[in-house]
Amino acid sequence: MLSVSLSRLQNRVLALARFGALPGGGVTRMCWSPPYEEARTWLLGELKTAGLATWVDPAGNVFGGLGVEGLRSATPVVLTGSHIDTVPEGGILDGALGVLAGLECLHVIRESGTRIARPLAVAAWSDEEGRYGSLFGSRAFCGRLDAAAIPKMAAVDGDRLVDAMGRAGFDATRATEAAAPRGSVAAYVELHIEQGPRLEEAGVPIGVVEAIVGVRRTRLVFHGQADHAGTTPMERRRDAFLAAAEYALKARELVVTRGGPRAVTNIGVVQIHPGASNIVPGRAELVHEMRDPDAGVLERLARECDALAREVAATRGIRVELRPMSATTPAPCAPRVQSTIEAACASLGLASRRLYSAAGHDAQNLAGVTESGMIFIPSRGGKSHRVDEMSDWDAIERGANVLLHTLLRLAA
Ligand code: GLV
Ligand code: MN
Ligand code: MN
């Protein structure tokens, strides 16, 4: 039975981990940054070494094709992939595994001369982590990118997408041209680390994803009044930070009590202006993220949180601005892809379990244009989006072989 080369995959995972490597382990490789661009060049070289045709689309997505040199509806491809950007201080596997395992699968299929009825391609989608916009590259590819929004897209530090892409040699205003021709993708399957504890705790080697959560991000700007922190009487202060802090605690309470068992929420960005210990905060900004696999639940929670923000601001005599940043749609995975993954697991003698993904993934955009699914492997300690994110190498090998046999079945 055909199988991947773990040593080749391992070498590539460790080689990619060097781009943006941090001294204490882990990696910071944000999309369009110099280490990302170096990694992208390296990846193109590896795809060529594997004997694949390569191309890059106007959204910066990188492709390697076997039996195909670009996407046309005349020859629908079976597609795999993931992303090579990371969160700040992230791990070496989130995204990288799916791209490099996909590359390894195509490499071994080509090398072995295995006949396939459909062409195969592997994609590295740009800005999956959403420094400038959630799931950017796959959104463009799936025709979900709003051209009018592009000039306004920016990172939390204010760096604009048009500038970041410009530095990397791309014209962001042309990113919508990356939209794939209708019917050009026969199916999509992505291998990823679970990033949570469920598979490891259950002792199950493979997860078959049934659905992927939607993620909503909103920037809340509380406008109070900057004042002298010593001389202004307490009752006269309009402290923007205290409103933000009250909102943070109450929003968490709201999501936990009013959401379903799968709803989660996080405030991971807080900025206070002017930001001096002797000035009452005049402005406080939060980025509030919330997730649920049910679109209805997510929308209701978002409405209730917006109302909460207005109420907190009003009782403190300050103003709040709500700026929606991004909203991805929860997506069910295709039953045919799920059952194909399960058949591949059975052929390899591996147990599997169905589960939903609490992380966002490019596969949820692909679900809008083709039959899309995902394979998960256990994450050590359930840890991810941190520098010690890891999975066992034998778990990686099992996952890559499940991907290989899923692709072969989908391409048969
Ligand atoms: C992607 O990694 C996410 O934030 O879910
Ligand atoms: Mn991630
Ligand atoms: Mn990821």
mmCIF file of C-alpha atoms in Angstrom, residues 90-358:
data_model
loop_
_atom_site.group_PDB
_atom_site.id
_atom_site.type_symbol
_atom_site.label_atom_id
_atom_site.label_comp_id
_atom_site.label_asym_id
_atom_site.label_seq_id
_atom_site.Cartn_x
_atom_site.Cartn_y
_atom_site.Cartn_z
ATOM 1 C CA GLY A 90 2.752 30.454 17.225
ATOM 2 C CA GLY A 91 3.771 26.850 16.697
ATOM 3 C CA ILE A 92 5.411 24.958 13.841
ATOM 4 C CA LEU A 93 2.452 22.782 12.779
ATOM 5 C CA ASP A 94 -0.667 24.961 12.550
ATOM 6 C CA GLY A 95 -1.168 25.204 8.779
ATOM 7 C CA ALA A 96 2.364 24.070 7.881
ATOM 8 C CA LEU A 97 1.398 20.433 8.399
ATOM 9 C CA GLY A 98 -1.470 20.541 5.895
ATOM 10 C CA VAL A 99 0.618 22.202 3.195
ATOM 11 C CA LEU A 100 3.679 19.986 3.623
ATOM 12 C CA ALA A 101 1.702 16.752 4.017
ATOM 13 C CA GLY A 102 -0.246 17.696 0.864
ATOM 14 C CA LEU A 103 3.054 18.285 -0.935
ATOM 15 C CA GLU A 104 4.374 14.935 0.340
ATOM 16 C CA CYS A 105 1.248 13.121 -0.902
ATOM 17 C CA LEU A 106 1.582 14.590 -4.394
ATOM 18 C CA HIS A 107 5.337 13.905 -4.334
ATOM 19 C CA VAL A 108 4.854 10.222 -3.486
ATOM 20 C CA ILE A 109 2.005 9.784 -5.995
ATOM 21 C CA ARG A 110 4.147 11.286 -8.774
ATOM 22 C CA GLU A 111 7.263 9.335 -7.798
ATOM 23 C CA SER A 112 5.413 6.031 -7.634
ATOM 24 C CA GLY A 113 3.787 6.588 -11.019
ATOM 25 C CA THR A 114 0.366 5.902 -9.477
ATOM 26 C CA ARG A 115 -2.354 6.511 -12.077
ATOM 27 C CA ILE A 116 -5.014 9.029 -11.067
ATOM 28 C CA ALA A 117 -8.156 9.862 -12.998
ATOM 29 C CA ARG A 118 -8.340 13.464 -11.764
ATOM 30 C CA PRO A 119 -5.523 15.995 -11.412
ATOM 31 C CA LEU A 120 -4.379 16.919 -7.897
ATOM 32 C CA ALA A 121 -3.153 20.201 -6.471
ATOM 33 C CA VAL A 122 -1.883 21.492 -3.134
ATOM 34 C CA ALA A 123 -2.496 25.093 -2.020
ATOM 35 C CA ALA A 124 -0.860 27.342 0.581
ATOM 36 C CA TRP A 125 -3.605 29.902 1.240
ATOM 37 C CA SER A 126 -2.466 33.417 2.157
ATOM 38 C CA ASP A 127 -3.233 35.110 5.495
ATOM 39 C CA GLU A 128 -5.293 32.294 6.966
ATOM 40 C CA GLU A 129 -4.621 33.707 10.423
ATOM 41 C CA GLY A 130 -6.250 36.945 9.357
ATOM 42 C CA ARG A 131 -3.641 39.559 10.217
ATOM 43 C CA TYR A 132 -5.329 41.724 7.572
ATOM 44 C CA GLY A 133 -8.559 39.744 7.097
ATOM 45 C CA SER A 134 -9.744 36.294 8.147
ATOM 46 C CA LEU A 135 -8.976 33.426 5.764
ATOM 47 C CA PHE A 136 -7.973 35.979 3.136
ATOM 48 C CA GLY A 137 -6.513 33.829 0.356
ATOM 49 C CA SER A 138 -9.164 31.127 0.404
ATOM 50 C CA ARG A 139 -11.858 33.800 0.611
ATOM 51 C CA ALA A 140 -10.499 35.381 -2.576
ATOM 52 C CA PHE A 141 -10.217 31.974 -4.270
ATOM 53 C CA CYS A 142 -13.820 31.131 -3.357
ATOM 54 C CA GLY A 143 -15.180 34.456 -4.651
ATOM 55 C CA ARG A 144 -16.101 35.706 -1.165
ATOM 56 C CA LEU A 145 -13.827 38.746 -1.064
ATOM 57 C CA ASP A 146 -15.507 42.143 -1.248
ATOM 58 C CA ALA A 147 -13.417 44.330 -3.595
ATOM 59 C CA ALA A 148 -14.724 47.497 -1.969
ATOM 60 C CA ALA A 149 -13.419 46.368 1.445
ATOM 61 C CA ILE A 150 -9.819 45.784 0.307
ATOM 62 C CA PRO A 151 -8.539 49.390 0.639
ATOM 63 C CA LYS A 152 -9.850 49.466 4.232
ATOM 64 C CA MET A 153 -8.390 46.140 5.338
ATOM 65 C CA ALA A 154 -5.675 46.629 7.961
ATOM 66 C CA ALA A 155 -3.899 44.836 10.792
ATOM 67 C CA VAL A 156 -4.540 45.767 14.434
ATOM 68 C CA ASP A 157 -1.362 47.886 14.375
ATOM 69 C CA GLY A 158 -2.787 49.898 11.462
ATOM 70 C CA ASP A 159 -0.618 48.373 8.691
ATOM 71 C CA ARG A 160 -2.803 48.347 5.573
ATOM 72 C CA LEU A 161 -3.253 45.244 3.444
ATOM 73 C CA VAL A 162 -2.526 47.206 0.260
ATOM 74 C CA ASP A 163 0.850 48.271 1.699
ATOM 75 C CA ALA A 164 1.744 44.819 3.071
ATOM 76 C CA MET A 165 0.885 43.094 -0.219
ATOM 77 C CA GLY A 166 2.635 45.870 -2.134
ATOM 78 C CA ARG A 167 5.864 45.234 -0.209
ATOM 79 C CA ALA A 168 5.578 41.563 -1.189
ATOM 80 C CA GLY A 169 5.072 42.487 -4.856
ATOM 81 C CA PHE A 170 1.283 42.021 -5.080
ATOM 82 C CA ASP A 171 -1.491 44.445 -5.989
ATOM 83 C CA ALA A 172 -4.173 43.898 -3.334
ATOM 84 C CA THR A 173 -6.840 45.581 -5.441
ATOM 85 C CA ARG A 174 -6.519 42.663 -7.897
ATOM 86 C CA ALA A 175 -6.958 39.932 -5.243
ATOM 87 C CA THR A 176 -10.561 39.248 -6.276
ATOM 88 C CA GLU A 177 -9.156 38.031 -9.622
ATOM 89 C CA ALA A 178 -7.995 34.927 -7.720
ATOM 90 C CA ALA A 179 -11.594 33.619 -7.779
ATOM 91 C CA ALA A 180 -11.487 30.080 -9.183
ATOM 92 C CA PRO A 181 -13.556 29.272 -12.263
ATOM 93 C CA ARG A 182 -16.865 27.649 -11.303
ATOM 94 C CA GLY A 183 -16.561 23.867 -11.315
ATOM 95 C CA SER A 184 -12.743 23.851 -11.305
ATOM 96 C CA VAL A 185 -12.436 22.107 -7.924
ATOM 97 C CA ALA A 186 -13.788 18.553 -7.670
ATOM 98 C CA ALA A 187 -13.260 18.288 -3.886
ATOM 99 C CA TYR A 188 -11.123 19.761 -1.086
ATOM 100 C CA VAL A 189 -9.606 17.979 1.900
ATOM 101 C CA GLU A 190 -7.274 19.546 4.467
ATOM 102 C CA LEU A 191 -5.106 17.860 7.097
ATOM 103 C CA HIS A 192 -4.648 19.868 10.309
ATOM 104 C CA ILE A 193 -3.688 19.426 13.932
ATOM 105 C CA GLU A 194 -6.789 19.389 16.133
ATOM 106 C CA GLN A 195 -5.500 22.293 18.288
ATOM 107 C CA GLY A 196 -7.647 21.051 21.183
ATOM 108 C CA PRO A 197 -7.611 18.107 23.612
ATOM 109 C CA ARG A 198 -10.466 15.897 22.414
ATOM 110 C CA LEU A 199 -8.660 13.304 20.248
ATOM 111 C CA GLU A 200 -5.741 12.885 22.646
ATOM 112 C CA GLU A 201 -8.053 12.466 25.624
ATOM 113 C CA ALA A 202 -10.193 9.924 23.775
ATOM 114 C CA GLY A 203 -7.105 8.051 22.521
ATOM 115 C CA VAL A 204 -8.382 8.268 18.924
ATOM 116 C CA PRO A 205 -5.732 8.844 16.208
ATOM 117 C CA ILE A 206 -7.883 10.517 13.525
ATOM 118 C CA GLY A 207 -10.659 13.091 13.671
ATOM 119 C CA VAL A 208 -13.130 13.484 10.822
ATOM 120 C CA VAL A 209 -14.464 17.032 10.853
ATOM 121 C CA GLU A 210 -18.236 17.391 10.554
ATOM 122 C CA ALA A 211 -18.470 21.189 10.768
ATOM 123 C CA ILE A 212 -16.258 24.238 11.261
ATOM 124 C CA VAL A 213 -17.098 27.156 13.540
ATOM 125 C CA GLY A 214 -17.820 30.662 12.311
ATOM 126 C CA VAL A 215 -15.710 33.442 13.846
ATOM 127 C CA ARG A 216 -16.880 37.027 14.367
ATOM 128 C CA ARG A 217 -14.489 39.812 15.250
ATOM 129 C CA THR A 218 -15.611 43.269 16.290
ATOM 130 C CA ARG A 219 -13.508 46.248 17.306
ATOM 131 C CA LEU A 220 -15.126 48.222 20.126
ATOM 132 C CA VAL A 221 -13.918 51.759 20.645
ATOM 133 C CA PHE A 222 -14.980 53.341 23.944
ATOM 134 C CA HIS A 223 -14.642 57.144 23.867
ATOM 135 C CA GLY A 224 -14.409 58.723 27.333
ATOM 136 C CA GLN A 225 -12.516 61.829 28.414
ATOM 137 C CA ALA A 226 -8.775 62.072 29.064
ATOM 138 C CA ASP A 227 -8.146 63.959 32.323
ATOM 139 C CA HIS A 228 -5.528 64.534 35.004
ATOM 140 C CA ALA A 229 -5.379 61.310 37.022
ATOM 141 C CA GLY A 230 -4.600 63.127 40.268
ATOM 142 C CA THR A 231 -6.700 66.270 40.240
ATOM 143 C CA THR A 232 -9.924 65.098 38.587
ATOM 144 C CA PRO A 233 -12.454 64.120 41.290
ATOM 145 C CA MET A 234 -13.382 60.444 40.986
ATOM 146 C CA GLU A 235 -17.067 61.066 40.347
ATOM 147 C CA ARG A 236 -16.278 63.362 37.393
ATOM 148 C CA ARG A 237 -14.159 60.903 35.458
ATOM 149 C CA ARG A 238 -15.313 59.334 32.200
ATOM 150 C CA ASP A 239 -12.822 56.481 32.108
ATOM 151 C CA ALA A 240 -12.882 54.627 28.777
ATOM 152 C CA PHE A 241 -10.839 51.716 30.097
ATOM 153 C CA LEU A 242 -13.277 50.955 32.920
ATOM 154 C CA ALA A 243 -16.123 50.742 30.402
ATOM 155 C CA ALA A 244 -14.027 48.385 28.264
ATOM 156 C CA ALA A 245 -13.146 46.275 31.302
ATOM 157 C CA GLU A 246 -16.777 46.064 32.422
ATOM 158 C CA TYR A 247 -17.779 45.063 28.900
ATOM 159 C CA ALA A 248 -15.045 42.381 28.794
ATOM 160 C CA LEU A 249 -16.288 40.687 31.958
ATOM 161 C CA LYS A 250 -19.990 40.978 31.109
ATOM 162 C CA ALA A 251 -19.564 39.815 27.503
ATOM 163 C CA ARG A 252 -17.836 36.661 28.696
ATOM 164 C CA GLU A 253 -20.669 36.042 31.147
ATOM 165 C CA LEU A 254 -23.235 36.637 28.402
ATOM 166 C CA VAL A 255 -21.634 34.190 25.948
ATOM 167 C CA VAL A 256 -21.169 31.506 28.614
ATOM 168 C CA THR A 257 -24.726 31.751 29.938
ATOM 169 C CA ARG A 258 -26.672 32.611 26.757
ATOM 170 C CA GLY A 259 -24.632 30.698 24.133
ATOM 171 C CA GLY A 260 -24.777 26.973 23.559
ATOM 172 C CA PRO A 261 -22.219 24.533 25.001
ATOM 173 C CA ARG A 262 -19.919 25.170 22.047
ATOM 174 C CA ALA A 263 -19.886 28.980 22.112
ATOM 175 C CA VAL A 264 -16.547 30.567 23.042
ATOM 176 C CA THR A 265 -15.350 34.148 23.342
ATOM 177 C CA ASN A 266 -12.048 36.000 23.689
ATOM 178 C CA ILE A 267 -10.711 39.520 23.943
ATOM 179 C CA GLY A 268 -7.109 39.276 22.748
ATOM 180 C CA VAL A 269 -6.370 42.896 21.832
ATOM 181 C CA VAL A 270 -6.669 45.857 24.239
ATOM 182 C CA GLN A 271 -5.350 49.354 23.532
ATOM 183 C CA ILE A 272 -5.594 52.348 25.871
ATOM 184 C CA HIS A 273 -5.001 55.968 24.807
ATOM 185 C CA PRO A 274 -3.071 58.060 25.572
ATOM 186 C CA GLY A 275 -1.628 55.244 27.686
ATOM 187 C CA ALA A 276 0.051 57.058 30.597
ATOM 188 C CA SER A 277 -0.299 56.252 34.287
ATOM 189 C CA ASN A 278 -1.147 59.857 35.152
ATOM 190 C CA ILE A 279 -3.926 60.282 32.568
ATOM 191 C CA VAL A 280 -7.470 58.933 32.903
ATOM 192 C CA PRO A 281 -7.918 56.776 29.760
ATOM 193 C CA GLY A 282 -9.681 58.844 27.110
ATOM 194 C CA ARG A 283 -10.115 55.994 24.676
ATOM 195 C CA ALA A 284 -10.029 52.214 24.997
ATOM 196 C CA GLU A 285 -10.208 49.747 22.147
ATOM 197 C CA LEU A 286 -10.917 46.032 22.320
ATOM 198 C CA VAL A 287 -11.045 43.355 19.676
ATOM 199 C CA HIS A 288 -13.774 40.916 20.671
ATOM 200 C CA GLU A 289 -13.876 37.528 18.987
ATOM 201 C CA MET A 290 -16.629 34.945 19.314
ATOM 202 C CA ARG A 291 -17.180 31.508 17.784
ATOM 203 C CA ASP A 292 -19.899 28.920 17.363
ATOM 204 C CA PRO A 293 -20.578 26.179 14.807
ATOM 205 C CA ASP A 294 -24.221 27.355 14.565
ATOM 206 C CA ALA A 295 -24.723 30.511 12.477
ATOM 207 C CA GLY A 296 -27.988 31.373 14.269
ATOM 208 C CA VAL A 297 -26.429 31.178 17.735
ATOM 209 C CA LEU A 298 -23.459 33.266 16.606
ATOM 210 C CA GLU A 299 -25.684 36.000 15.175
ATOM 211 C CA ARG A 300 -27.852 36.169 18.276
ATOM 212 C CA LEU A 301 -24.808 36.398 20.565
ATOM 213 C CA ALA A 302 -23.325 39.131 18.392
ATOM 214 C CA ARG A 303 -26.539 41.188 18.623
ATOM 215 C CA GLU A 304 -26.728 40.720 22.379
ATOM 216 C CA CYS A 305 -23.069 41.707 22.863
ATOM 217 C CA ASP A 306 -23.561 44.854 20.764
ATOM 218 C CA ALA A 307 -26.531 45.820 22.948
ATOM 219 C CA LEU A 308 -24.457 45.117 26.065
ATOM 220 C CA ALA A 309 -21.662 47.429 24.852
ATOM 221 C CA ARG A 310 -24.137 50.278 24.299
ATOM 222 C CA GLU A 311 -25.688 49.729 27.715
ATOM 223 C CA VAL A 312 -22.323 49.670 29.536
ATOM 224 C CA ALA A 313 -21.215 52.829 27.721
ATOM 225 C CA ALA A 314 -24.493 54.627 28.403
ATOM 226 C CA THR A 315 -24.433 53.916 32.150
ATOM 227 C CA ARG A 316 -20.885 55.310 32.311
ATOM 228 C CA GLY A 317 -21.738 58.399 30.267
ATOM 229 C CA ILE A 318 -19.428 57.595 27.402
ATOM 230 C CA ARG A 319 -19.799 56.713 23.730
ATOM 231 C CA VAL A 320 -19.025 53.402 22.069
ATOM 232 C CA GLU A 321 -18.350 52.706 18.404
ATOM 233 C CA LEU A 322 -18.832 49.146 17.125
ATOM 234 C CA ARG A 323 -16.774 48.306 14.067
ATOM 235 C CA PRO A 324 -17.369 44.839 12.583
ATOM 236 C CA MET A 325 -13.964 43.495 11.474
ATOM 237 C CA SER A 326 -14.717 40.088 10.039
ATOM 238 C CA ALA A 327 -17.301 37.360 10.120
ATOM 239 C CA THR A 328 -16.721 33.898 8.734
ATOM 240 C CA THR A 329 -19.649 31.557 8.211
ATOM 241 C CA PRO A 330 -19.815 28.234 10.056
ATOM 242 C CA ALA A 331 -19.622 25.444 7.499
ATOM 243 C CA PRO A 332 -20.768 21.844 7.484
ATOM 244 C CA CYS A 333 -18.283 19.430 5.873
ATOM 245 C CA ALA A 334 -19.423 17.359 2.885
ATOM 246 C CA PRO A 335 -20.795 13.904 3.811
ATOM 247 C CA ARG A 336 -18.969 12.318 0.848
ATOM 248 C CA VAL A 337 -15.612 13.703 1.964
ATOM 249 C CA GLN A 338 -16.266 12.552 5.554
ATOM 250 C CA SER A 339 -17.118 9.035 4.444
ATOM 251 C CA THR A 340 -14.104 8.961 2.090
ATOM 252 C CA ILE A 341 -11.798 9.885 5.005
ATOM 253 C CA GLU A 342 -13.418 7.148 7.091
ATOM 254 C CA ALA A 343 -12.920 4.620 4.292
ATOM 255 C CA ALA A 344 -9.244 5.656 4.052
ATOM 256 C CA CYS A 345 -8.900 5.204 7.848
ATOM 257 C CA ALA A 346 -10.510 1.763 7.657
ATOM 258 C CA SER A 347 -8.135 0.711 4.860
ATOM 259 C CA LEU A 348 -5.204 1.748 7.078
ATOM 260 C CA GLY A 349 -6.656 0.049 10.183
ATOM 261 C CA LEU A 350 -7.035 3.364 12.012
ATOM 262 C CA ALA A 351 -9.888 4.293 14.338
ATOM 263 C CA SER A 352 -11.540 7.658 13.787
ATOM 264 C CA ARG A 353 -14.144 9.835 15.394
ATOM 265 C CA ARG A 354 -16.305 12.653 14.046
ATOM 266 C CA LEU A 355 -15.969 16.046 15.704
ATOM 267 C CA TYR A 356 -16.489 19.732 14.927
ATOM 268 C CA SER A 357 -13.641 22.197 14.529
ATOM 269 C CA ALA A 358 -13.468 24.989 17.089
#
